[in-house]
Coordinates of C-alpha atoms and ligand atoms in Angstrom, one line a residue:
X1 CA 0.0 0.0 0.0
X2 CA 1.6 3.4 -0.9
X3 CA 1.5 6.2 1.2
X4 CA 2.0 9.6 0.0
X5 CA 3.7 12.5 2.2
X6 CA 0.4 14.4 1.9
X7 CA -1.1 11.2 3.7
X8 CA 1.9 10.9 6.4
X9 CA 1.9 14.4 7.3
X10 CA -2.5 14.3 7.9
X11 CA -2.1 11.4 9.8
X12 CA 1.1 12.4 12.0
X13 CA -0.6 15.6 11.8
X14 CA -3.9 14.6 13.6
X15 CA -2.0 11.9 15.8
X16 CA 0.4 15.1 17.2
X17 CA -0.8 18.2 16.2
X18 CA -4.6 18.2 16.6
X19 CA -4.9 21.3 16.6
X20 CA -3.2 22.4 13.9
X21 CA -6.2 22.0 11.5
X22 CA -4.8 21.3 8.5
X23 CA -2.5 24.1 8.3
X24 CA 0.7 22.6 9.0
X25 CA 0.1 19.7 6.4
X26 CA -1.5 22.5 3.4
X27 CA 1.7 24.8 4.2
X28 CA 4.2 21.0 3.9
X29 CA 2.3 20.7 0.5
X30 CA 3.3 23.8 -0.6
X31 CA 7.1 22.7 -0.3
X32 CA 6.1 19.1 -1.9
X33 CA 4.4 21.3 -4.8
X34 CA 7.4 23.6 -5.4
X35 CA 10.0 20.3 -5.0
X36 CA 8.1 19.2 -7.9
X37 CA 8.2 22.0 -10.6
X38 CA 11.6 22.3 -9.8
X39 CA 12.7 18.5 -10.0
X40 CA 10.9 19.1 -13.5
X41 CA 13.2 22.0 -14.5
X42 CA 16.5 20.0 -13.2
X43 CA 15.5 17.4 -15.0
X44 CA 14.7 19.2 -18.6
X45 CA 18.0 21.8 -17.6
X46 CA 20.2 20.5 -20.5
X47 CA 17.1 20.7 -23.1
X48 CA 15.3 24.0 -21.9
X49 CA 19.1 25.7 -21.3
X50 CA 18.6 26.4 -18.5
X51 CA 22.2 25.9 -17.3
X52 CA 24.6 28.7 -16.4
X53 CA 24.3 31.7 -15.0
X54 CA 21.2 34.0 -15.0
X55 CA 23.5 37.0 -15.3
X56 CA 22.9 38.0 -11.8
X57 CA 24.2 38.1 -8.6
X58 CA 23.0 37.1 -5.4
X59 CA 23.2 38.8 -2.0
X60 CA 25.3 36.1 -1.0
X61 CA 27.8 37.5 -4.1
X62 CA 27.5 34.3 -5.9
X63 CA 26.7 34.2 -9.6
X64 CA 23.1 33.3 -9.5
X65 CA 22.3 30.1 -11.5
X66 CA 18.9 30.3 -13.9
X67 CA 17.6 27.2 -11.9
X68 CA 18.5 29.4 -8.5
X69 CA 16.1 32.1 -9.6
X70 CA 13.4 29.3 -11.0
X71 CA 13.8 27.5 -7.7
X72 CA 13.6 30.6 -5.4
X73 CA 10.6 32.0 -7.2
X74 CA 8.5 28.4 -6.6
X75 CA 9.1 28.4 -3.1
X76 CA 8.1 31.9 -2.7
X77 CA 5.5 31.2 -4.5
X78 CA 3.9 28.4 -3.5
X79 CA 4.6 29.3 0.2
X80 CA 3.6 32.6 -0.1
X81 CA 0.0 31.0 -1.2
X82 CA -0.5 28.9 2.2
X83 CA -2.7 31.3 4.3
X84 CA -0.4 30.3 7.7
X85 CA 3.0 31.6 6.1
X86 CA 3.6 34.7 8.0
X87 CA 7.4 36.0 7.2
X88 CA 9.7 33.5 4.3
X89 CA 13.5 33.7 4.3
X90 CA 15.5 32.3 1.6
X91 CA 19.4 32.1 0.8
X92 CA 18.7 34.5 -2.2
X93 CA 17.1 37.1 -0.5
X94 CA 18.7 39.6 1.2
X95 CA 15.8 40.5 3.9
X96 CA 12.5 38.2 4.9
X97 CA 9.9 38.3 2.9
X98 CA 6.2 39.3 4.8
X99 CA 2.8 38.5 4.2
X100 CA 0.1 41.1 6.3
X101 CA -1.6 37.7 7.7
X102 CA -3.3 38.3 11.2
X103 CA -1.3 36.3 13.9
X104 CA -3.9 33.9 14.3
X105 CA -3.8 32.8 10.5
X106 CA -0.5 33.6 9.7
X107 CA 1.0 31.2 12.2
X108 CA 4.5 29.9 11.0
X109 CA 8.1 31.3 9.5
X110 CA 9.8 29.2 6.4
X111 CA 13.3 29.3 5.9
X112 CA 15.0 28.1 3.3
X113 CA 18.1 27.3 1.0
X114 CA 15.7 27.2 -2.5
X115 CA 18.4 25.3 -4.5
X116 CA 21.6 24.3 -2.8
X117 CA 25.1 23.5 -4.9
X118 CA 23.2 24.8 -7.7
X119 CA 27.1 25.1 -9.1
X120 CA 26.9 21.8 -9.3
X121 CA 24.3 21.6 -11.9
X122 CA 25.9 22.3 -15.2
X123 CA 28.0 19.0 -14.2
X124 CA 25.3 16.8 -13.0
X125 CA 25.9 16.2 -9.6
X126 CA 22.4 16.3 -7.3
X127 CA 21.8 19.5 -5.8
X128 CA 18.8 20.0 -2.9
X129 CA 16.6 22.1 -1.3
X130 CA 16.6 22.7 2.6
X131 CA 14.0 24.0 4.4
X132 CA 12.9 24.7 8.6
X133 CA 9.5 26.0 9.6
X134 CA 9.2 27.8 12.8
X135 CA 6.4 28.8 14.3
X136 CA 5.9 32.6 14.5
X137 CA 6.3 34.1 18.1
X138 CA 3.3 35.6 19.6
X139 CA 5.4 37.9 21.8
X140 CA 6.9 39.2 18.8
X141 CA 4.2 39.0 16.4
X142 CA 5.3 42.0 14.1
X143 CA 9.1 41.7 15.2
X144 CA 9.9 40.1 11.9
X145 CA 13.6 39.5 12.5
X146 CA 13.1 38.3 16.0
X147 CA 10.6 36.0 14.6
X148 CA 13.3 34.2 12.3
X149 CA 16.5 34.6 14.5
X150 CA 15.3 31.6 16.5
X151 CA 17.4 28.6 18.0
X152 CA 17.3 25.4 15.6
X153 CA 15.2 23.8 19.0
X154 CA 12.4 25.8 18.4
X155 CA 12.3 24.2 15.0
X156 CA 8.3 22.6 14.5
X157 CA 9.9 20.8 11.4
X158 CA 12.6 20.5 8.8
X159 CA 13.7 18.7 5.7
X160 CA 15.5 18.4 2.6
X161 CA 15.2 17.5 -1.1
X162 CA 17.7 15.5 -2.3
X163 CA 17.5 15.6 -6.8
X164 CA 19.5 13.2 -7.5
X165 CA 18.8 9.7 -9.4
X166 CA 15.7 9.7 -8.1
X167 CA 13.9 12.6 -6.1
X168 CA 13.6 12.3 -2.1
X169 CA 12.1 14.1 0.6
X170 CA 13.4 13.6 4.0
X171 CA 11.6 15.4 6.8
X172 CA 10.9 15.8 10.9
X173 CA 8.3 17.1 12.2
X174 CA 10.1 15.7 16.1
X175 CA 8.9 12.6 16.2
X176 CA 11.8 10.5 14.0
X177 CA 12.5 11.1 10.4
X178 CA 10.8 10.0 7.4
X179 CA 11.6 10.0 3.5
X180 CA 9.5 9.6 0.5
X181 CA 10.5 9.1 -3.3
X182 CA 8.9 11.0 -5.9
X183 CA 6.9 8.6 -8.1
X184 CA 6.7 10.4 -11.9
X185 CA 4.5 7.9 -13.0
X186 CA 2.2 8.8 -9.9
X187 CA 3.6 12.7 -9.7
X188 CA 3.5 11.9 -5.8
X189 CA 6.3 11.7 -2.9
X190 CA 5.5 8.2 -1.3
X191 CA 7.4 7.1 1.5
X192 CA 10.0 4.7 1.0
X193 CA 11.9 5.1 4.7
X194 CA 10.0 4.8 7.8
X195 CA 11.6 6.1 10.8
X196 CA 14.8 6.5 9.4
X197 CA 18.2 5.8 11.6
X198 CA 21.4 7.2 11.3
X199 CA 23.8 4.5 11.6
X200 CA 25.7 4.8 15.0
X201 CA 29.1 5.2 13.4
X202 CA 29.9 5.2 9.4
X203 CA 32.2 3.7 7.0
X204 CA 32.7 7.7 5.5
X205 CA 34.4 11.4 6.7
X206 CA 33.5 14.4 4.6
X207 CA 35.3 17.2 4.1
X208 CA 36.8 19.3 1.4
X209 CA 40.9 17.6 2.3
X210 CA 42.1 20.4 -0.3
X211 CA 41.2 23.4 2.7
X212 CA 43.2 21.2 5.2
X213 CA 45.8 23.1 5.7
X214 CA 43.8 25.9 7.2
X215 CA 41.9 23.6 9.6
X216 CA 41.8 24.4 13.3
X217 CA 44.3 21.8 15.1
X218 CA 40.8 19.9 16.6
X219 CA 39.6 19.0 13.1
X220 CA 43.7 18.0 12.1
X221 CA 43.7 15.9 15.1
X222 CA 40.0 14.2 14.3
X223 CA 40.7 13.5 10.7
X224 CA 44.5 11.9 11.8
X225 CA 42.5 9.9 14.4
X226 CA 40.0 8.5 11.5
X227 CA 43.0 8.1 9.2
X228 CA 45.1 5.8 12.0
X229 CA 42.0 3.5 13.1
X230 CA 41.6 5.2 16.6
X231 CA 38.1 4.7 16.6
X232 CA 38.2 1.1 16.1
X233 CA 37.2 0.6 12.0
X234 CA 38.9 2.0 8.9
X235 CA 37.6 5.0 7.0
X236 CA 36.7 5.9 3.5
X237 CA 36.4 10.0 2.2
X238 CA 33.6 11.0 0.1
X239 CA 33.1 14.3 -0.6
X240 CA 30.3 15.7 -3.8
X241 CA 30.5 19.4 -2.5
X242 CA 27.0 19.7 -2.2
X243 CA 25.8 19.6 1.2
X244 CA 22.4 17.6 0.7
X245 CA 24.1 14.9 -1.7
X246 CA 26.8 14.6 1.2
X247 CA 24.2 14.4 4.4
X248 CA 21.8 12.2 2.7
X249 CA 24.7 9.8 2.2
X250 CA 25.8 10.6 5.5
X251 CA 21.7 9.8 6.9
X252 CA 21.6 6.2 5.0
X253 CA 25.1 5.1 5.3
X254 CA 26.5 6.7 8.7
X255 CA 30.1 8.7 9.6
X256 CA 31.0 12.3 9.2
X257 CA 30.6 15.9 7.7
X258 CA 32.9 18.9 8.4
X259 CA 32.7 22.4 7.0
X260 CA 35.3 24.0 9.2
X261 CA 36.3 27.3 9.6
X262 CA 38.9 28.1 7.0
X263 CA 41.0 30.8 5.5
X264 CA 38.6 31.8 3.5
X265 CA 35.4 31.5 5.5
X266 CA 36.8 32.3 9.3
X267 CA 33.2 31.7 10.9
X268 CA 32.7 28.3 8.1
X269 CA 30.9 28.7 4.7
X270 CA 27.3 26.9 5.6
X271 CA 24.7 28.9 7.1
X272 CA 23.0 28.4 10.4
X273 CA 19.7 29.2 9.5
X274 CA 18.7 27.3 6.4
X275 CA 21.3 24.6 6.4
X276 CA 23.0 24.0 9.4
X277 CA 20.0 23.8 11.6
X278 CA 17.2 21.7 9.3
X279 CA 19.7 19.2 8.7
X280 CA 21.0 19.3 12.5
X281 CA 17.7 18.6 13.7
X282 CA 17.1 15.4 11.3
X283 CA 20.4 14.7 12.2
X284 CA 19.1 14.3 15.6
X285 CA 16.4 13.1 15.1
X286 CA 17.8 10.1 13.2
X287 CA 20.0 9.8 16.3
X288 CA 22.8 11.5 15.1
X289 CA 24.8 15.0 16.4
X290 CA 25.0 18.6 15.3
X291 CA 27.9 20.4 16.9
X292 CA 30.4 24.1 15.6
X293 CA 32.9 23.1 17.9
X294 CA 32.0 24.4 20.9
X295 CA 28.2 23.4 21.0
X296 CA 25.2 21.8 19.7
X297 CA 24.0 23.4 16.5
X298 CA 20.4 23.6 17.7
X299 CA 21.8 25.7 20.7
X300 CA 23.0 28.8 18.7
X301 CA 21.2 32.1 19.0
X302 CA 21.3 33.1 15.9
X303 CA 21.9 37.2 15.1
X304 CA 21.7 37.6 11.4
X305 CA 19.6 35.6 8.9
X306 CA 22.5 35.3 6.7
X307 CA 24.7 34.3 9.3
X308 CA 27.8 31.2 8.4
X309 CA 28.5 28.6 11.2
X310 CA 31.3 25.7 11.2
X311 CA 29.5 22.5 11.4
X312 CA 30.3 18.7 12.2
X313 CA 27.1 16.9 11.6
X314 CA 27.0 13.1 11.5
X315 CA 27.0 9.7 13.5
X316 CA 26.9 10.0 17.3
X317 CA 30.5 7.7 17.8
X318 CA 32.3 10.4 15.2
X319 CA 30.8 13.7 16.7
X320 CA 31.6 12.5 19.5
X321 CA 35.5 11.8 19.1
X322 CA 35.5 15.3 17.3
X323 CA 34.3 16.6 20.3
X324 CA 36.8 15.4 22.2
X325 CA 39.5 17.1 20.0
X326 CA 37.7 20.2 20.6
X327 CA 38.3 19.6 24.9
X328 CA 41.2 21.2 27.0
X329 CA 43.9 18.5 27.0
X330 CA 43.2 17.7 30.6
X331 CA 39.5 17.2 29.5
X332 CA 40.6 14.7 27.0
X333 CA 42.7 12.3 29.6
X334 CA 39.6 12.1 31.8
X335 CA 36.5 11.4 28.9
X336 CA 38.7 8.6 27.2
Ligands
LIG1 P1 33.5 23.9 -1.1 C1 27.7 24.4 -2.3 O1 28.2 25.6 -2.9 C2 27.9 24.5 -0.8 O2 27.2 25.7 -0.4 C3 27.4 23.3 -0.2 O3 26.3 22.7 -0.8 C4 28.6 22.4 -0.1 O4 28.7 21.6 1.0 C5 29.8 23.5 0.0 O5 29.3 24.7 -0.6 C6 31.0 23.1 -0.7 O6 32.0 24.1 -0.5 O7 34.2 25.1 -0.5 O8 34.0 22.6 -0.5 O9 33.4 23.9 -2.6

């Protein structure tokens, strides 16, 4: 029997949030509706040319990609359509975008990476979208940036699309992670992993090895511990460059993935708010760990929408040998 995520979300929906009436799973089939126009632009890029740049640039100063735009306008569309979308932040806008939605209606704030490694299109390589929904703060009701500079924990749910050889949705709502494949034939995600589990400790490590040099000595020290066997198995390094192709394999398979601070991004090149977080809190979820360094991802305060944050994100047994690299010396003598 197939069950489609519209299905899932009703019936976790009226199992946990009662009294959401319908406006949690209408404003999740707004992000299932977008995830499918732009799955059927990826797929067509090479014929509609719709590879390469679209000329612009956005506020992040990257070269925007046509399939950026197209994916960024979906989202905002569709989204902006669901009656209990108060305030939308995406990756390619500089400021949230707000909808004059009384706080009774307008209940939740998206945020959202609309299509992430979109530099890896023109070569093929699966891109994704991330996405967190919060809900919006009834002491700040017309706040808007206090309304999206929330901790990750105060995330109602998050999830990613992976477009890769087939298209998958992977998404929390707190209560475990689940993952549906898009059917074309049917034009419907149906779920295809049921309370998904991050393997306790993974075969893999992540990380771009050609930034090494400019590591911080903890993430040195943790990748020469995977490479000598410390923890007990041998390791294998996979690394796409796009951050939903790596976590997803990361989710299925187990082990490791670092963005670290480097020389050229001193504060790490992924963002806290609409990548970092989502995929910390599946990561959780799943039974995984989120840290920067010093702290749970989830933890952060965040003070800018835009805002970058160095992130290990992975299997509990490799997070937690990272973290202790991260300890005092001392520290480290006492936790092994
Ligand atoms: P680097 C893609 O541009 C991205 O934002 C993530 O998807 C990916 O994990 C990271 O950058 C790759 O960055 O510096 O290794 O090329």
């Amino acid at each position: 029997m197939i069950i489609t995520a519209q299905q899932h979300i009703l019936q976790q929906q009226q199992a946990y949030f009662p009294e959401a009436e319908g406006t949690f799973s209408w404003l999740l089939s707004g992000i299932t509706l977008a995830a499918k126009m732009i799955q059927g632009k990826i797929r067509q890029a090479a014929l509609l040319d719709v590879l390469g740049a679209a000329g612009a640039v956005n506020v992040q100063g990257e070269a925007q990609q046509k399939l950026d735009v197209y994916a960024n306008q979906a989202l905002l569309h569709c989204l902006g359509l669901r009656d209990s979308v108060a305030i939308l932040v995406s990756e390619e806008n500089e400021e949230p975008v707000t909808f004059d939605r009384a706080p009774e209606t307008g209940k939740y704030v998206v945020v959202f990476d609309p299509l992430d490694g979109s530099s890896n299109i023109d070569v093929n390589v699966s891109v994704g979208t991330i996405f967190s929904i919060y809900r919006r703060q009834t002491d700040h009701r017309d706040k808007v940036h206090a309304n999206v500079l929330q901790k990750g924990v105060q995330q109602v749910a998050s999830g990613y699309v992976v477009y890769g050889a087939s298209t998958i949705l992977v998404y929390t709502a707190g209560r475990g992670v689940f993952a549906f494949t898009l059917d074309p034939e049917v034009g419907a995600f149906v779920l295809s992993h049921e309370n998904l589990k991050m393997p306790s400790q993974g075969p893999y490590y992540s990380v771009n090895e050609a930034q090494s040099a400019g590591f911080p000595s903890e993430y040195q020290q943790f990748i020469a511990n995977m490479r000598s066997g410390l923890f007990g198995r041998s390791y294998n390094s996979r690394y796409v460059g796009s951050l939903v192709a790596d976590f997803h394999r990361t989710m299925l398979k187990g082990g490791v993935f670092m963005y670290p601070s480097t020389k050229a991004y001193p504060t790490g090149k992924l963002r806290l708010l609409y990548e970092a977080n989502p995929l910390a809190f599946i990561a959780e979820q799943a039974g995984g760990m989120a840290v920067d360094g010093h702290q749970r991802i989830l933890d952060i305060q965040p003070t800018d929408i835009h805002q970058r944050t160095p992130l290990v994100l992975g299997s509990r047994v490799e997070v937690e040998e990272f973290q202790k690299c991260c300890l005092p010396v001392e520290a480290v003598v006492q936790a092994r």
